[in-house]
DNA sequence: GGGTGCATGTAATGGGTTACATGATTCT
DNA sequence: AGAATCATGTAACCCATTACATGCACCC
């Protein structure tokens, strides 16, 4: 009978399960942890924490600091941890991923193949960069959290990133070869 | 100086570049063409076409039918085709893909590994199914649109789908093996 | 003096889905 | 009799980003 509202509040609960944090901390932490498959803006985080507190799923404690603004530290309550577990048990809701790149490529016949080639090249660069980041993150995690029981789960998400980016690099290279074949015949006949 | 607003209106223009269509037709066509990487609801399509018509990018012609409601056929104007081409030339805007599966997996330590295993199994099934669909679509496209100059572009989008799903299948199988290792030690010691 | 980091938050705006509303025809 | 298909469209609602607003401290 419970409502298991949007994914965002549950993501916040999940991050707070790693320890008490402020909204600001959450934003920083995201980029070092779930940043490659999730993002939240302050416009979601601050009002989200407020609502979670009103629902009794998190507790707020204010820490005074000199010079800097107060820190509002939020921590999971027992009810909050329970809520998080319940949500984790629910099946994952499938959504069609929207890819602007594929959309542009699908209609690539409307413009020169060089345009599509540029889009695919940019995509290739992105994934080559991502592969480096995943490698660095994997090393850092194994070094800094060797004893953490959650480590294997974190590594699994990085592993998906690697699998995905490696596949995309392969696709990009194949696709670039084909796009170049469209371009070159015209050049030859000039 | 032109505004190249949201992606949705441009997606509509792209689909109309394949020929005149009604809002209803567009919805049907999406599932057979760009459905694996794009979706639009009627709540976006009908108001979207209206706005495109007001901007002079599409033209509306009403076709009367007996028994059934009128069909509103939209077709690209010259300005509309120009607008589409301009948008295709703009670089693809990158957005962090949001994955609820990875989010749940990242916090998998909060629940039993069996939960995570179920999520990954469902994901595996999804991609095995997708691979079949991509195979069938590739065959059908090559058969029905052998002479279409846009065919290579359509095949490229399907190829990305295959690369992606194959990589996901591989990741799922590896991840399932590891999740099973977490489960079995407990059973042995029972 | 100016940029960056710390730290909070709101308001405006945009993007999108779902449910609702209508109504005839055709298939089971 | 009832469900599905054809065909249009609106309204309510949810989700999310961006820009704005504030203000001190520290470093160059």
CSV table of C-alpha atoms (C1' of nucleotides) in Angstrom, one decimal:
chain,number,residue,atom,x,y,z
A,1,UNK,CA,0.0,0.0,0.0
A,2,UNK,CA,3.0,2.3,0.4
A,3,UNK,CA,3.8,4.6,-2.3
A,4,UNK,CA,7.3,4.2,-3.7
A,5,UNK,CA,7.4,7.6,-5.4
A,6,UNK,CA,10.0,8.7,-7.9
A,7,UNK,CA,13.5,7.3,-8.3
A,8,UNK,CA,15.1,10.5,-7.1
A,9,UNK,CA,14.1,10.3,-3.5
A,10,UNK,CA,15.2,6.7,-3.4
A,11,UNK,CA,18.5,7.6,-4.9
A,12,UNK,CA,18.9,10.1,-2.1
A,13,UNK,CA,18.1,7.5,0.5
A,14,UNK,CA,20.6,5.2,-1.1
A,15,UNK,CA,23.4,7.7,-0.9
A,16,UNK,CA,22.5,8.5,2.7
A,17,UNK,CA,22.8,4.8,3.5
A,18,UNK,CA,26.6,5.3,3.0
A,19,UNK,CA,26.6,7.8,5.9
A,20,UNK,CA,25.2,11.1,7.1
A,21,UNK,CA,25.6,13.9,4.5
A,22,UNK,CA,24.5,17.4,3.5
A,23,UNK,CA,22.8,18.2,0.2
A,24,UNK,CA,26.1,19.7,-0.9
A,25,UNK,CA,28.0,16.6,0.0
A,26,UNK,CA,25.5,14.5,-2.0
A,27,UNK,CA,26.1,16.5,-5.1
A,28,UNK,CA,29.9,16.0,-4.7
A,29,UNK,CA,29.7,12.3,-3.9
A,30,UNK,CA,27.5,11.6,-6.9
A,31,UNK,CA,30.3,12.6,-9.4
A,32,UNK,CA,32.7,10.1,-7.7
A,33,UNK,CA,30.3,7.2,-7.4
A,34,UNK,CA,27.2,7.0,-9.4
A,35,UNK,CA,28.0,9.9,-11.7
A,36,UNK,CA,28.4,7.7,-14.8
A,37,UNK,CA,24.8,6.5,-14.7
A,38,UNK,CA,23.0,9.0,-12.5
A,39,UNK,CA,22.8,12.7,-11.9
A,40,UNK,CA,20.9,15.0,-9.6
A,41,UNK,CA,20.8,18.8,-9.6
A,42,UNK,CA,20.5,21.0,-6.5
A,43,UNK,CA,17.0,21.8,-7.6
A,44,UNK,CA,16.1,18.2,-6.9
A,45,UNK,CA,18.3,17.5,-4.0
A,46,UNK,CA,17.4,20.2,-1.5
A,47,UNK,CA,13.6,20.1,-1.9
A,48,UNK,CA,13.9,16.3,-2.0
A,49,UNK,CA,15.7,16.1,1.4
A,50,UNK,CA,13.1,18.4,2.8
A,51,UNK,CA,10.3,16.1,1.7
A,52,UNK,CA,12.1,13.0,3.0
A,53,UNK,CA,12.5,14.7,6.4
A,54,UNK,CA,8.8,15.6,6.5
A,55,UNK,CA,8.0,11.9,5.7
A,56,UNK,CA,10.2,10.8,8.6
A,57,UNK,CA,12.6,8.9,6.4
A,58,UNK,CA,15.6,11.0,7.2
A,59,UNK,CA,16.7,13.1,10.2
A,60,UNK,CA,18.2,16.6,10.0
A,61,UNK,CA,20.9,17.9,12.2
A,62,UNK,CA,22.3,21.4,11.9
A,63,UNK,CA,26.0,21.9,12.3
A,64,UNK,CA,27.2,25.5,12.9
A,65,UNK,CA,30.4,26.6,11.2
A,66,UNK,CA,32.3,29.8,11.5
A,67,UNK,CA,32.6,31.9,8.4
A,68,UNK,CA,30.7,29.3,6.3
A,69,UNK,CA,26.9,28.8,6.2
A,70,UNK,CA,25.4,26.1,8.4
A,71,UNK,CA,25.6,22.5,7.2
A,72,UNK,CA,22.4,20.6,7.3
A,73,UNK,CA,23.4,17.0,7.9
A,74,UNK,CA,20.8,14.4,7.0
A,75,UNK,CA,20.9,10.8,8.1
A,76,UNK,CA,18.7,7.7,7.4
A,77,UNK,CA,16.1,6.8,10.0
A,78,UNK,CA,15.0,3.2,10.6
A,79,UNK,CA,11.9,3.9,8.5
A,80,UNK,CA,14.1,5.4,5.8
A,81,UNK,CA,16.4,2.3,5.6
A,82,UNK,CA,13.3,0.1,5.4
A,83,UNK,CA,11.8,2.2,2.6
A,84,UNK,CA,15.1,2.0,0.7
A,85,UNK,CA,15.1,-1.8,1.0
A,86,UNK,CA,11.5,-2.1,-0.1
A,87,UNK,CA,12.3,0.0,-3.2
A,88,UNK,CA,15.4,-2.1,-4.0
A,89,UNK,CA,13.2,-5.2,-4.1
A,90,UNK,CA,10.8,-3.8,-6.6
A,91,UNK,CA,11.5,-4.8,-10.2
A,92,UNK,CA,13.4,-2.3,-12.3
A,93,UNK,CA,11.1,-0.2,-14.5
A,94,UNK,CA,12.1,-0.3,-18.1
A,95,UNK,CA,12.3,2.9,-20.1
A,96,UNK,CA,13.3,3.3,-23.8
A,97,UNK,CA,16.6,5.1,-23.7
A,98,UNK,CA,16.5,8.2,-25.9
A,99,UNK,CA,19.6,8.7,-28.1
A,100,UNK,CA,19.9,11.9,-29.9
A,101,UNK,CA,22.9,10.5,-31.7
A,102,UNK,CA,20.9,7.7,-33.2
A,103,UNK,CA,18.1,10.0,-34.1
A,104,UNK,CA,20.5,12.2,-36.1
A,105,UNK,CA,22.2,9.2,-37.6
A,106,UNK,CA,18.8,7.7,-38.7
A,107,UNK,CA,18.1,10.8,-40.7
A,108,UNK,CA,21.7,11.1,-41.9
A,109,UNK,CA,20.6,10.7,-45.5
A,110,UNK,CA,19.2,14.3,-45.3
A,111,UNK,CA,22.7,15.7,-45.0
A,112,UNK,CA,26.3,14.9,-46.1
A,113,UNK,CA,27.9,11.8,-44.7
A,114,UNK,CA,30.6,14.0,-43.3
A,115,UNK,CA,28.1,15.4,-40.7
A,116,UNK,CA,27.3,11.9,-39.5
A,117,UNK,CA,31.0,11.1,-39.4
A,118,UNK,CA,31.6,14.0,-37.1
A,119,UNK,CA,28.8,13.0,-34.7
A,120,UNK,CA,30.2,9.4,-34.5
A,121,UNK,CA,33.8,10.7,-34.0
A,122,UNK,CA,32.7,12.8,-31.1
A,123,UNK,CA,30.9,9.8,-29.7
A,124,UNK,CA,34.0,7.7,-30.1
A,125,UNK,CA,36.1,10.2,-28.2
A,126,UNK,CA,33.6,10.3,-25.4
A,127,UNK,CA,33.8,6.6,-24.9
A,128,UNK,CA,37.5,6.4,-25.2
A,129,UNK,CA,37.6,9.0,-22.4
A,130,UNK,CA,35.1,7.1,-20.4
A,131,UNK,CA,37.2,3.9,-20.6
A,132,UNK,CA,40.1,5.7,-19.0
A,133,UNK,CA,37.9,7.1,-16.3
A,134,UNK,CA,36.5,3.6,-15.5
A,135,UNK,CA,40.0,2.2,-15.3
A,136,UNK,CA,41.1,4.9,-12.9
A,137,UNK,CA,37.9,4.6,-10.8
A,138,UNK,CA,38.3,0.8,-10.6
A,139,UNK,CA,41.9,1.2,-9.3
A,140,UNK,CA,41.0,3.9,-6.8
A,141,UNK,CA,38.1,1.9,-5.4
A,142,UNK,CA,40.1,-1.3,-5.0
A,143,UNK,CA,42.8,0.7,-3.2
A,144,UNK,CA,40.6,2.9,-0.9
A,145,UNK,CA,37.7,0.5,-0.2
A,146,UNK,CA,39.4,-2.9,-0.2
A,147,UNK,CA,37.4,-4.0,2.9
A,148,UNK,CA,34.1,-2.5,2.1
A,149,UNK,CA,31.4,-5.2,1.7
A,150,UNK,CA,29.7,-3.1,-0.9
A,151,UNK,CA,32.8,-3.0,-3.1
A,152,UNK,CA,31.8,-5.8,-5.4
A,153,UNK,CA,28.5,-4.1,-6.3
A,154,UNK,CA,30.3,-0.8,-7.1
A,155,UNK,CA,32.7,-2.7,-9.3
A,156,UNK,CA,29.8,-4.3,-11.1
A,157,UNK,CA,28.5,-0.9,-12.1
A,158,UNK,CA,31.9,0.1,-13.4
A,159,UNK,CA,32.2,-3.2,-15.3
A,160,UNK,CA,28.9,-2.4,-17.1
A,161,UNK,CA,30.4,1.0,-18.0
A,162,UNK,CA,33.5,-0.7,-19.5
A,163,UNK,CA,31.5,-3.3,-21.4
A,164,UNK,CA,29.2,-0.6,-22.8
A,165,UNK,CA,32.0,1.8,-23.8
A,166,UNK,CA,34.1,-1.0,-25.3
A,167,UNK,CA,31.1,-2.0,-27.5
A,168,UNK,CA,30.5,1.6,-28.5
A,169,UNK,CA,34.1,2.1,-29.5
A,170,UNK,CA,33.9,-1.0,-31.7
A,171,UNK,CA,30.6,0.2,-33.2
A,172,UNK,CA,32.0,3.7,-33.8
A,173,UNK,CA,35.0,2.3,-35.7
A,174,UNK,CA,32.9,0.0,-37.9
A,175,UNK,CA,30.5,2.8,-38.6
A,176,UNK,CA,33.2,5.3,-39.4
A,177,UNK,CA,34.6,2.9,-41.9
A,178,UNK,CA,31.3,2.6,-43.6
A,179,UNK,CA,30.6,6.4,-43.6
A,180,UNK,CA,34.0,7.0,-45.2
A,181,UNK,CA,33.1,4.6,-48.0
A,182,UNK,CA,30.1,7.0,-48.7
A,183,UNK,CA,32.4,10.0,-48.8
A,184,UNK,CA,35.3,8.8,-50.9
A,185,UNK,CA,33.5,7.8,-54.2
A,186,UNK,CA,32.5,11.4,-54.6
A,187,UNK,CA,36.0,12.6,-54.1
A,188,UNK,CA,37.4,10.2,-56.6
A,189,UNK,CA,35.1,11.5,-59.3
A,190,UNK,CA,35.8,15.2,-58.7
B,1,UNK,CA,19.9,33.3,-34.6
B,2,UNK,CA,17.3,30.6,-35.2
B,3,UNK,CA,16.1,28.6,-32.2
B,4,UNK,CA,16.5,24.9,-32.6
B,5,UNK,CA,14.3,24.1,-29.7
B,6,UNK,CA,13.7,20.7,-28.2
B,7,UNK,CA,14.6,17.4,-29.8
B,8,UNK,CA,11.0,16.3,-30.1
B,9,UNK,CA,9.9,18.7,-32.8
B,10,UNK,CA,13.0,17.8,-34.8
B,11,UNK,CA,12.2,14.2,-34.5
B,12,UNK,CA,8.8,14.9,-35.9
B,13,UNK,CA,10.3,16.8,-38.8
B,14,UNK,CA,12.6,13.8,-39.4
B,15,UNK,CA,9.8,11.4,-39.5
B,16,UNK,CA,7.8,13.6,-41.9
B,17,UNK,CA,10.9,13.7,-44.2
B,18,UNK,CA,10.0,10.1,-45.0
B,19,UNK,CA,6.6,11.2,-46.3
B,20,UNK,CA,3.3,12.9,-45.4
B,21,UNK,CA,1.7,11.5,-42.3
B,22,UNK,CA,-0.8,12.0,-39.6
B,23,UNK,CA,-0.1,12.1,-35.8
B,24,UNK,CA,-1.5,8.7,-35.5
B,25,UNK,CA,0.7,7.4,-38.3
B,26,UNK,CA,3.8,8.8,-36.7
B,27,UNK,CA,3.1,6.9,-33.5
B,28,UNK,CA,2.8,3.7,-35.4
B,29,UNK,CA,5.8,4.3,-37.5
B,30,UNK,CA,8.0,5.0,-34.5
B,31,UNK,CA,7.7,1.5,-33.2
B,32,UNK,CA,8.8,0.1,-36.5
B,33,UNK,CA,11.7,2.4,-37.1
B,34,UNK,CA,13.3,4.4,-34.2
B,35,UNK,CA,11.4,2.7,-31.4
B,36,UNK,CA,14.5,1.1,-29.9
B,37,UNK,CA,16.1,4.4,-29.2
B,38,UNK,CA,13.3,7.0,-29.3
B,39,UNK,CA,9.6,7.3,-28.2
B,40,UNK,CA,6.9,9.9,-28.3
B,41,UNK,CA,3.5,10.0,-26.7
B,42,UNK,CA,0.4,11.5,-28.3
B,43,UNK,CA,0.6,14.2,-25.7
B,44,UNK,CA,3.8,15.3,-27.4
B,45,UNK,CA,2.9,14.5,-31.0
B,46,UNK,CA,-0.4,16.3,-31.5
B,47,UNK,CA,0.5,19.6,-29.9
B,48,UNK,CA,4.0,19.4,-31.5
B,49,UNK,CA,2.5,19.1,-35.0
B,50,UNK,CA,0.3,22.1,-34.2
B,51,UNK,CA,3.2,24.2,-33.2
B,52,UNK,CA,5.2,23.1,-36.3
B,53,UNK,CA,2.3,24.1,-38.5
B,54,UNK,CA,2.0,27.5,-36.8
B,55,UNK,CA,5.8,28.0,-37.4
B,56,UNK,CA,5.3,27.2,-41.1
B,57,UNK,CA,7.6,24.1,-40.9
B,58,UNK,CA,4.8,21.7,-41.9
B,59,UNK,CA,1.6,21.9,-43.9
B,60,UNK,CA,-1.7,20.4,-42.8
B,61,UNK,CA,-4.2,18.8,-45.2
B,62,UNK,CA,-7.4,17.2,-43.9
B,63,UNK,CA,-8.7,14.0,-45.4
B,64,UNK,CA,-12.3,13.1,-44.8
B,65,UNK,CA,-13.1,9.4,-44.1
B,66,UNK,CA,-16.5,7.7,-43.7
B,67,UNK,CA,-17.2,6.3,-40.3
B,68,UNK,CA,-13.7,7.2,-39.0
B,69,UNK,CA,-12.6,10.6,-37.8
B,70,UNK,CA,-10.8,12.9,-40.2
B,71,UNK,CA,-7.1,12.3,-40.9
B,72,UNK,CA,-4.9,15.3,-40.6
B,73,UNK,CA,-2.0,14.7,-42.9
B,74,UNK,CA,1.1,16.8,-42.3
B,75,UNK,CA,3.9,17.2,-44.8
B,76,UNK,CA,7.3,19.1,-44.6
B,77,UNK,CA,7.5,22.5,-46.2
B,78,UNK,CA,10.8,23.7,-47.7
B,79,UNK,CA,11.4,25.7,-44.5
B,80,UNK,CA,10.8,22.6,-42.5
B,81,UNK,CA,13.3,20.5,-44.5
B,82,UNK,CA,15.8,23.3,-44.1
B,83,UNK,CA,15.2,23.5,-40.3
B,84,UNK,CA,15.7,19.7,-40.1
B,85,UNK,CA,19.0,19.9,-42.0
B,86,UNK,CA,20.3,22.7,-39.8
B,87,UNK,CA,19.5,20.7,-36.6
B,88,UNK,CA,21.2,17.6,-38.0
B,89,UNK,CA,24.4,19.6,-38.4
B,90,UNK,CA,24.4,20.7,-34.8
B,91,UNK,CA,26.6,18.7,-32.5
B,92,UNK,CA,24.9,16.0,-30.4
B,93,UNK,CA,24.1,17.2,-26.9
B,94,UNK,CA,25.5,14.8,-24.4
B,95,UNK,CA,23.3,13.7,-21.4
B,96,UNK,CA,24.2,11.3,-18.6
B,97,UNK,CA,22.0,8.3,-19.2
B,98,UNK,CA,20.1,7.4,-16.1
B,99,UNK,CA,20.0,3.7,-15.2
B,100,UNK,CA,17.7,2.6,-12.5
B,101,UNK,CA,19.2,-0.9,-12.7
B,102,UNK,CA,22.7,0.3,-12.0
B,103,UNK,CA,21.3,2.5,-9.2
B,104,UNK,CA,19.7,-0.6,-7.5
B,105,UNK,CA,22.8,-2.7,-8.1
B,106,UNK,CA,25.1,0.0,-6.6
B,107,UNK,CA,23.1,-0.2,-3.4
B,108,UNK,CA,22.7,-4.0,-3.7
B,109,UNK,CA,24.6,-4.5,-0.4
B,110,UNK,CA,21.5,-3.3,1.4
B,111,UNK,CA,19.6,-6.4,0.4
B,112,UNK,CA,20.2,-10.0,-0.4
B,113,UNK,CA,22.2,-10.8,-3.5
B,114,UNK,CA,19.2,-12.8,-4.8
B,115,UNK,CA,17.4,-9.5,-5.3
B,116,UNK,CA,20.2,-8.1,-7.5
B,117,UNK,CA,20.4,-11.4,-9.3
B,118,UNK,CA,16.8,-11.1,-10.3
B,119,UNK,CA,17.2,-7.6,-11.6
B,120,UNK,CA,20.2,-8.7,-13.7
B,121,UNK,CA,18.3,-11.8,-15.0
B,122,UNK,CA,15.4,-9.6,-16.1
B,123,UNK,CA,17.9,-7.3,-17.9
B,124,UNK,CA,19.5,-10.3,-19.6
B,125,UNK,CA,16.1,-11.5,-20.9
B,126,UNK,CA,15.4,-8.0,-22.2
B,127,UNK,CA,18.6,-7.9,-24.2
B,128,UNK,CA,18.3,-11.4,-25.5
B,129,UNK,CA,14.8,-10.5,-26.8
B,130,UNK,CA,16.2,-7.2,-28.2
B,131,UNK,CA,18.9,-9.2,-30.2
B,132,UNK,CA,16.1,-11.2,-31.8
B,133,UNK,CA,14.2,-8.1,-32.7
B,134,UNK,CA,17.2,-6.4,-34.2
B,135,UNK,CA,17.9,-9.5,-36.3
B,136,UNK,CA,14.4,-9.6,-37.6
B,137,UNK,CA,14.3,-5.9,-38.3
B,138,UNK,CA,17.6,-6.0,-40.2
B,139,UNK,CA,16.3,-8.8,-42.4
B,140,UNK,CA,13.0,-7.0,-43.0
B,141,UNK,CA,14.7,-3.7,-43.8
B,142,UNK,CA,17.1,-5.3,-46.3
B,143,UNK,CA,14.2,-7.0,-48.0
B,144,UNK,CA,11.7,-4.2,-48.1
B,145,UNK,CA,14.0,-1.2,-48.6
B,146,UNK,CA,16.9,-2.6,-50.7
B,147,UNK,CA,17.0,0.4,-53.0
B,148,UNK,CA,16.4,3.1,-50.4
B,149,UNK,CA,19.4,5.4,-50.2
B,150,UNK,CA,18.8,5.8,-46.5
B,151,UNK,CA,19.0,2.1,-45.8
B,152,UNK,CA,22.7,2.2,-44.7
B,153,UNK,CA,21.9,4.8,-42.0
B,154,UNK,CA,19.0,2.7,-40.7
B,155,UNK,CA,21.2,-0.4,-40.5
B,156,UNK,CA,23.8,1.6,-38.5
B,157,UNK,CA,21.3,2.3,-35.8
B,158,UNK,CA,20.3,-1.4,-35.7
B,159,UNK,CA,24.0,-2.3,-35.6
B,160,UNK,CA,24.5,-0.1,-32.5
B,161,UNK,CA,21.6,-1.9,-30.9
B,162,UNK,CA,23.2,-5.2,-31.6
B,163,UNK,CA,26.6,-4.1,-30.3
B,164,UNK,CA,25.0,-2.8,-27.2
B,165,UNK,CA,22.8,-5.7,-26.4
B,166,UNK,CA,25.6,-8.2,-27.1
B,167,UNK,CA,27.8,-6.4,-24.6
B,168,UNK,CA,25.0,-6.3,-22.1
B,169,UNK,CA,24.4,-10.0,-22.4
B,170,UNK,CA,28.1,-10.6,-21.8
B,171,UNK,CA,28.1,-8.3,-18.8
B,172,UNK,CA,24.9,-9.9,-17.4
B,173,UNK,CA,26.4,-13.4,-17.6
B,174,UNK,CA,29.6,-12.3,-15.9
B,175,UNK,CA,27.7,-10.4,-13.2
B,176,UNK,CA,25.4,-13.3,-12.5
B,177,UNK,CA,28.3,-15.6,-12.0
B,178,UNK,CA,29.7,-13.3,-9.4
B,179,UNK,CA,26.4,-12.7,-7.7
B,180,UNK,CA,25.9,-16.5,-7.4
B,181,UNK,CA,29.3,-16.7,-5.6
B,182,UNK,CA,27.9,-14.4,-3.0
B,183,UNK,CA,24.8,-16.5,-2.5
B,184,UNK,CA,26.3,-20.0,-2.4
B,185,UNK,CA,28.8,-19.7,0.5
B,186,UNK,CA,25.8,-18.9,2.8
B,187,UNK,CA,24.0,-22.0,1.6
B,188,UNK,CA,27.0,-24.2,2.1
B,189,UNK,CA,27.3,-23.2,5.7
B,190,UNK,CA,23.6,-23.6,6.6
C,1,DG,C1',40.3,43.0,-6.8
C,2,DG,C1',38.6,38.7,-8.5
C,3,DG,C1',37.9,33.9,-9.0
C,4,DT,C1',37.0,29.6,-6.5
C,5,DG,C1',35.0,26.8,-3.0
C,6,DC,C1',31.7,26.3,0.7
C,7,DA,C1',26.7,26.0,1.5
C,8,DT,C1',21.9,26.9,1.3
C,9,DG,C1',17.8,27.4,-1.2
C,10,DT,C1',13.7,29.1,-4.6
C,11,DA,C1',11.3,30.3,-9.0
C,12,DA,C1',10.8,30.0,-13.7
C,13,DT,C1',10.6,27.2,-17.3
C,14,DG,C1',10.7,23.2,-20.1
C,15,DG,C1',9.9,18.4,-21.1
C,16,DG,C1',7.2,14.5,-20.9
C,17,DT,C1',3.7,10.8,-19.5
C,18,DT,C1',-0.9,9.3,-18.2
C,19,DA,C1',-5.5,9.7,-18.0
C,20,DC,C1',-9.4,11.4,-19.8
C,21,DA,C1',-12.9,12.4,-23.5
C,22,DT,C1',-15.2,11.1,-27.9
C,23,DG,C1',-17.2,7.9,-31.2
C,24,DA,C1',-17.8,4.8,-35.2
C,25,DT,C1',-16.4,0.2,-37.2
C,26,DT,C1',-14.8,-4.3,-37.2
C,27,DC,C1',-13.4,-8.5,-35.3
C,28,DT,C1',-14.2,-12.4,-31.8
D,1,DA,C1',-21.7,-8.4,-25.9
D,2,DG,C1',-17.3,-6.7,-25.6
D,3,DA,C1',-12.7,-5.8,-27.1
D,4,DA,C1',-9.6,-3.8,-30.5
D,5,DT,C1',-8.5,-0.5,-34.0
D,6,DC,C1',-8.9,3.9,-36.1
D,7,DA,C1',-8.2,8.8,-34.9
D,8,DT,C1',-8.1,13.1,-32.6
D,9,DG,C1',-7.0,16.0,-29.0
D,10,DT,C1',-6.7,18.3,-23.9
D,11,DA,C1',-5.7,18.7,-18.9
D,12,DA,C1',-3.5,17.4,-14.9
D,13,DC,C1',0.5,16.2,-13.2
D,14,DC,C1',5.4,14.8,-12.4
D,15,DC,C1',10.1,15.3,-13.1
D,16,DA,C1',14.2,18.0,-13.9
D,17,DT,C1',17.4,21.7,-15.2
D,18,DT,C1',18.8,26.4,-15.1
D,19,DA,C1',19.1,30.7,-13.4
D,20,DC,C1',18.8,33.4,-9.7
D,21,DA,C1',19.8,35.0,-4.9
D,22,DT,C1',22.9,35.2,-0.8
D,23,DG,C1',27.3,35.6,1.6
D,24,DC,C1',31.8,34.6,3.8
D,25,DA,C1',36.7,32.9,3.4
D,26,DC,C1',40.7,31.9,1.1
D,27,DC,C1',44.1,32.3,-2.4
D,28,DC,C1',46.6,34.7,-6.3
